[in-house]
DNA sequence: CAAGGTTGCGCG
DNA sequence: AAAGCGCGCAACCTTG
């Protein structure tokens, strides 16, 4: 059922078979680290166990490198904080003072297993790898986690959450391994067309690309000819004020309000500057190797359970450069995103039947608009987003009462989450992930006495209310997305002949790199996985979670 | 001069 | 401070 992997003496690894409660089942095997991939492959093919390890990130990249993949795992380090913080385990013995599971790697060179840098560290790999936790320690942790789930208020949901999270750990490693297909030549062409030729980095001084220099010259001239550094907000602000442009910040949206002739070149400069520094030539050199962008994903890196990423800005690939994300010859990129995921999640959470009617429409916002906003889609969208984010002023705030009248259930749910957060309580997603409790500082502020302090405390309370309001929706949406991803992976593994690979995931969007001949079948898997995810989390509910699928050659053709 | 904070902007 | 949630990163700027 389970096999636990742990470091042992002298470069050996223990494989410990365990039963469903984490009790040792058969004898422990000791294998040499170099023989581990073979051993894993063998056990995997025989009975497809659930692999247990301190963290997938410490084991799985090396297995993938050796062309060994596994179906299922239990990632102790990912599951621990979920259980320690969950409202559902409050009455269990699982310790709530969350201490992260020790990281066995030297953390100094970040992304140690990052394939982008592996060549630099190949020799150090074995030598500097500190031993991970002992198997006895890990077995005890597994038992404690399994017991916490079974004693919890809802074992099924927590079990699903932990399984989805662990599947996420596998998928993250696999996607990092495969990488996003990236055409360096197309990216360079874009850079050259937009910025001019690559500046010579061997020359001294600041090197701006030609088109940035040209815009800068124009900008300086229109601001009166004084030299200043446009990349310094302070200097830029002074230069603008000298020219009589009275702005409070140098943000683009605010600059846009002004009609001054300097504004156009300034905004253009900012745009180019962003491309140059965030996704320019040095980004390409650092992150794209052999036609693949291999970001490091941090599963559960966001409080709400969303993934984060480290290095390369993987979750912020600008629309501008998406043309460089390009399918290989004979392949397509299948880009699928869940349509209006968060409002649909809210509908299911609140079991708001009126909103469920609106959700019959593939375009939920259009459905809402038809029901209560005179067909004005933009208004409906602003109102709904405002409800989920906690808007109080502006157009969004004004639309709230109207929304609350039409959808008392849905609005009531987020309002209740907000009030709980303001009181300092924790709130919980559908599958049992709870938000962090308020900090000591926050609690202390709430006990303050003077009027001024109390105003600040109210401010903090409202701010926490907006956080908890959004947490239940964003967190449950993240759970839906994890299940979607895991179900899709399962489908793809069951049909290896398709030759399709998951290569990218972004909150509510997945990208599959698929041979052209497999596209139709992959699309079916994607839609099937979405239905499965909805049913796993919410059961049989009359709310659909449609996905929009684009089959393209390059990413900027999607949406 | 390294560490940490702020500004601004990219993404959902 | 673009009305309201969640992030990462580069560059500038301040602090120790």
PDB file of N, CA and C (backbone and C1' of nucleotides) in Angstrom, chain A residues 231-232 251 253 277 310-311 316 391 393 466-467 470 474, chain C residues 1-14:
ATOM      1  N   UNK A 231      14.652  55.506 -14.537  1.00  0.00           N
ATOM      2  CA  UNK A 231      14.370  54.293 -13.764  1.00  0.00           C
ATOM      3  C   UNK A 231      14.267  54.574 -12.272  1.00  0.00           C
ATOM      4  N   UNK A 232      14.640  55.795 -11.891  1.00  0.00           N
ATOM      5  CA  UNK A 232      14.509  56.173 -10.487  1.00  0.00           C
ATOM      6  C   UNK A 232      13.219  56.947 -10.296  1.00  0.00           C
ATOM      7  N   UNK A 251       3.117  55.889 -11.435  1.00  0.00           N
ATOM      8  CA  UNK A 251       2.464  54.730 -12.023  1.00  0.00           C
ATOM      9  C   UNK A 251       1.839  55.071 -13.376  1.00  0.00           C
ATOM     10  N   UNK A 253      -0.887  54.215 -14.915  1.00  0.00           N
ATOM     11  CA  UNK A 253      -2.308  54.592 -14.993  1.00  0.00           C
ATOM     12  C   UNK A 253      -2.517  56.048 -14.640  1.00  0.00           C
ATOM     13  N   UNK A 277      14.051  44.382 -18.844  1.00  0.00           N
ATOM     14  CA  UNK A 277      14.591  43.898 -17.566  1.00  0.00           C
ATOM     15  C   UNK A 277      13.935  42.602 -17.099  1.00  0.00           C
ATOM     16  N   UNK A 310       9.339  29.963  -8.224  1.00  0.00           N
ATOM     17  CA  UNK A 310      10.585  30.592  -7.773  1.00  0.00           C
ATOM     18  C   UNK A 310      11.510  30.698  -8.975  1.00  0.00           C
ATOM     19  N   UNK A 311      11.920  31.902  -9.277  1.00  0.00           N
ATOM     20  CA  UNK A 311      12.873  32.081 -10.373  1.00  0.00           C
ATOM     21  C   UNK A 311      12.193  32.091 -11.723  1.00  0.00           C
ATOM     22  N   UNK A 316       4.058  34.720 -14.347  1.00  0.00           N
ATOM     23  CA  UNK A 316       3.796  36.073 -14.839  1.00  0.00           C
ATOM     24  C   UNK A 316       4.333  36.238 -16.252  1.00  0.00           C
ATOM     25  N   UNK A 391     -14.967  44.769  -1.946  1.00  0.00           N
ATOM     26  CA  UNK A 391     -14.979  46.182  -2.306  1.00  0.00           C
ATOM     27  C   UNK A 391     -16.006  46.928  -1.465  1.00  0.00           C
ATOM     28  N   UNK A 393     -16.069  50.745  -1.755  1.00  0.00           N
ATOM     29  CA  UNK A 393     -16.304  52.056  -2.374  1.00  0.00           C
ATOM     30  C   UNK A 393     -16.347  51.884  -3.891  1.00  0.00           C
ATOM     31  N   UNK A 466     -11.302  41.046   4.584  1.00  0.00           N
ATOM     32  CA  UNK A 466     -11.216  40.898   3.126  1.00  0.00           C
ATOM     33  C   UNK A 466     -10.391  39.673   2.755  1.00  0.00           C
ATOM     34  N   UNK A 467      -9.373  39.425   3.585  1.00  0.00           N
ATOM     35  CA  UNK A 467      -8.546  38.244   3.336  1.00  0.00           C
ATOM     36  C   UNK A 467      -9.344  36.949   3.522  1.00  0.00           C
ATOM     37  N   UNK A 470     -11.976  36.321   0.838  1.00  0.00           N
ATOM     38  CA  UNK A 470     -11.457  35.817  -0.421  1.00  0.00           C
ATOM     39  C   UNK A 470     -10.874  34.408  -0.268  1.00  0.00           C
ATOM     40  N   UNK A 474     -10.963  31.606  -3.137  1.00  0.00           N
ATOM     41  CA  UNK A 474      -9.710  31.340  -3.836  1.00  0.00           C
ATOM     42  C   UNK A 474      -9.143  29.969  -3.451  1.00  0.00           C
TER      43      UNK A 474
ATOM     44  P    DA C   1       0.751  52.141  -3.194  1.00  0.00           P
ATOM     45  O5'  DA C   1       0.080  53.491  -3.310  1.00  0.00           O
ATOM     46  C5'  DA C   1      -1.066  53.892  -2.758  1.00  0.00           C
ATOM     47  C4'  DA C   1      -2.261  53.527  -3.582  1.00  0.00           C
ATOM     48  C3'  DA C   1      -2.618  54.552  -4.640  1.00  0.00           C
ATOM     49  O3'  DA C   1      -3.520  54.000  -5.580  1.00  0.00           O
ATOM     50  C1'  DA C   1      -4.230  54.537  -3.000  1.00  0.00           C
ATOM     51  P    DA C   2      -3.082  53.828  -7.137  1.00  0.00           P
ATOM     52  O5'  DA C   2      -4.416  53.910  -7.957  1.00  0.00           O
ATOM     53  C5'  DA C   2      -5.479  54.704  -7.530  1.00  0.00           C
ATOM     54  C4'  DA C   2      -6.702  54.000  -8.055  1.00  0.00           C
ATOM     55  C3'  DA C   2      -6.916  52.689  -7.353  1.00  0.00           C
ATOM     56  O3'  DA C   2      -8.278  52.548  -7.146  1.00  0.00           O
ATOM     57  C1'  DA C   2      -6.948  52.319  -9.602  1.00  0.00           C
ATOM     58  P    DA C   3      -8.688  52.009  -6.001  1.00  0.00           P
ATOM     59  O5'  DA C   3     -10.205  52.529  -5.846  1.00  0.00           O
ATOM     60  C5'  DA C   3     -10.853  52.745  -4.636  1.00  0.00           C
ATOM     61  C4'  DA C   3     -11.546  51.497  -4.128  1.00  0.00           C
ATOM     62  C3'  DA C   3     -10.622  50.291  -3.968  1.00  0.00           C
ATOM     63  O3'  DA C   3     -10.981  49.627  -2.790  1.00  0.00           O
ATOM     64  C1'  DA C   3     -12.292  49.791  -5.567  1.00  0.00           C
ATOM     65  P    DG C   4     -10.164  49.634  -1.548  1.00  0.00           P
ATOM     66  O5'  DG C   4      -9.804  48.090  -1.554  1.00  0.00           O
ATOM     67  C5'  DG C   4     -10.616  47.202  -0.810  1.00  0.00           C
ATOM     68  C4'  DG C   4     -10.754  45.931  -1.575  1.00  0.00           C
ATOM     69  C3'  DG C   4      -9.461  45.218  -1.971  1.00  0.00           C
ATOM     70  O3'  DG C   4      -9.114  44.377  -0.896  1.00  0.00           O
ATOM     71  C1'  DG C   4     -11.250  44.935  -3.529  1.00  0.00           C
ATOM     72  P    DC C   5      -7.655  43.942  -0.677  1.00  0.00           P
ATOM     73  O5'  DC C   5      -7.680  42.420  -1.152  1.00  0.00           O
ATOM     74  C5'  DC C   5      -8.475  41.493  -0.442  1.00  0.00           C
ATOM     75  C4'  DC C   5      -8.263  40.126  -1.032  1.00  0.00           C
ATOM     76  C3'  DC C   5      -6.804  39.701  -1.123  1.00  0.00           C
ATOM     77  O3'  DC C   5      -6.360  39.145   0.104  1.00  0.00           O
ATOM     78  C1'  DC C   5      -7.920  39.231  -3.167  1.00  0.00           C
ATOM     79  P    DG C   6      -4.809  39.114   0.420  1.00  0.00           P
ATOM     80  O5'  DG C   6      -4.252  38.120  -0.690  1.00  0.00           O
ATOM     81  C5'  DG C   6      -4.623  36.744  -0.666  1.00  0.00           C
ATOM     82  C4'  DG C   6      -3.948  36.032  -1.800  1.00  0.00           C
ATOM     83  C3'  DG C   6      -2.443  36.273  -1.868  1.00  0.00           C
ATOM     84  O3'  DG C   6      -1.781  35.432  -0.928  1.00  0.00           O
ATOM     85  C1'  DG C   6      -3.413  36.376  -4.037  1.00  0.00           C
ATOM     86  P    DC C   7      -0.226  35.692  -0.621  1.00  0.00           P
ATOM     87  O5'  DC C   7       0.458  35.122  -1.932  1.00  0.00           O
ATOM     88  C5'  DC C   7       1.750  35.539  -2.321  1.00  0.00           C
ATOM     89  C4'  DC C   7       1.896  35.193  -3.773  1.00  0.00           C
ATOM     90  C3'  DC C   7       3.240  35.548  -4.360  1.00  0.00           C
ATOM     91  O3'  DC C   7       4.087  34.421  -4.193  1.00  0.00           O
ATOM     92  C1'  DC C   7       1.496  36.300  -5.803  1.00  0.00           C
ATOM     93  P    DG C   8       5.649  34.620  -4.041  1.00  0.00           P
ATOM     94  O5'  DG C   8       6.064  35.170  -5.487  1.00  0.00           O
ATOM     95  C5'  DG C   8       6.002  34.305  -6.612  1.00  0.00           C
ATOM     96  C4'  DG C   8       6.881  34.867  -7.707  1.00  0.00           C
ATOM     97  C3'  DG C   8       8.311  35.157  -7.274  1.00  0.00           C
ATOM     98  O3'  DG C   8       9.152  34.804  -8.351  1.00  0.00           O
ATOM     99  C1'  DG C   8       7.253  37.191  -7.912  1.00  0.00           C
ATOM    100  P    DC C   9      10.713  34.898  -8.236  1.00  0.00           P
ATOM    101  O5'  DC C   9      11.026  36.308  -8.883  1.00  0.00           O
ATOM    102  C5'  DC C   9      10.664  36.521 -10.239  1.00  0.00           C
ATOM    103  C4'  DC C   9      11.042  37.921 -10.620  1.00  0.00           C
ATOM    104  C3'  DC C   9      12.418  38.354 -10.122  1.00  0.00           C
ATOM    105  O3'  DC C   9      13.146  38.822 -11.229  1.00  0.00           O
ATOM    106  C1'  DC C   9      10.792  39.979  -9.588  1.00  0.00           C
ATOM    107  P    DA C  10      14.683  39.069 -11.115  1.00  0.00           P
ATOM    108  O5'  DA C  10      14.787  40.595 -11.537  1.00  0.00           O
ATOM    109  C5'  DA C  10      14.214  41.011 -12.763  1.00  0.00           C
ATOM    110  C4'  DA C  10      14.246  42.517 -12.801  1.00  0.00           C
ATOM    111  C3'  DA C  10      15.595  43.123 -12.450  1.00  0.00           C
ATOM    112  O3'  DA C  10      15.840  44.162 -13.372  1.00  0.00           O
ATOM    113  C1'  DA C  10      13.945  43.937 -10.948  1.00  0.00           C
ATOM    114  P    DA C  11      17.237  44.861 -13.470  1.00  0.00           P
ATOM    115  O5'  DA C  11      17.026  46.212 -12.662  1.00  0.00           O
ATOM    116  C5'  DA C  11      16.119  47.183 -13.146  1.00  0.00           C
ATOM    117  C4'  DA C  11      15.882  48.163 -12.033  1.00  0.00           C
ATOM    118  C3'  DA C  11      17.173  48.723 -11.424  1.00  0.00           C
ATOM    119  O3'  DA C  11      17.292  50.084 -11.804  1.00  0.00           O
ATOM    120  C1'  DA C  11      15.552  48.138  -9.762  1.00  0.00           C
ATOM    121  P    DC C  12      18.335  51.068 -11.168  1.00  0.00           P
ATOM    122  O5'  DC C  12      17.516  51.609  -9.910  1.00  0.00           O
ATOM    123  C5'  DC C  12      16.268  52.271 -10.124  1.00  0.00           C
ATOM    124  C4'  DC C  12      15.721  52.730  -8.788  1.00  0.00           C
ATOM    125  C3'  DC C  12      16.681  53.613  -7.983  1.00  0.00           C
ATOM    126  O3'  DC C  12      15.922  54.665  -7.441  1.00  0.00           O
ATOM    127  C1'  DC C  12      16.008  51.800  -6.664  1.00  0.00           C
ATOM    128  P    DC C  13      16.622  55.882  -6.705  1.00  0.00           P
ATOM    129  O5'  DC C  13      16.507  55.436  -5.176  1.00  0.00           O
ATOM    130  C5'  DC C  13      15.230  55.363  -4.563  1.00  0.00           C
ATOM    131  C4'  DC C  13      15.404  54.955  -3.117  1.00  0.00           C
ATOM    132  C3'  DC C  13      16.525  55.697  -2.379  1.00  0.00           C
ATOM    133  O3'  DC C  13      15.931  56.389  -1.281  1.00  0.00           O
ATOM    134  C1'  DC C  13      16.645  53.351  -1.998  1.00  0.00           C
ATOM    135  P    DT C  14      16.771  57.202  -0.220  1.00  0.00           P
ATOM    136  O5'  DT C  14      16.746  56.218   1.035  1.00  0.00           O
ATOM    137  C5'  DT C  14      15.505  55.693   1.484  1.00  0.00           C
ATOM    138  C4'  DT C  14      15.772  54.717   2.624  1.00  0.00           C
ATOM    139  C3'  DT C  14      16.660  55.263   3.739  1.00  0.00           C
ATOM    140  O3'  DT C  14      16.030  54.966   4.977  1.00  0.00           O
ATOM    141  C1'  DT C  14      17.505  53.205   2.967  1.00  0.00           C
TER     142       DT C  14
END
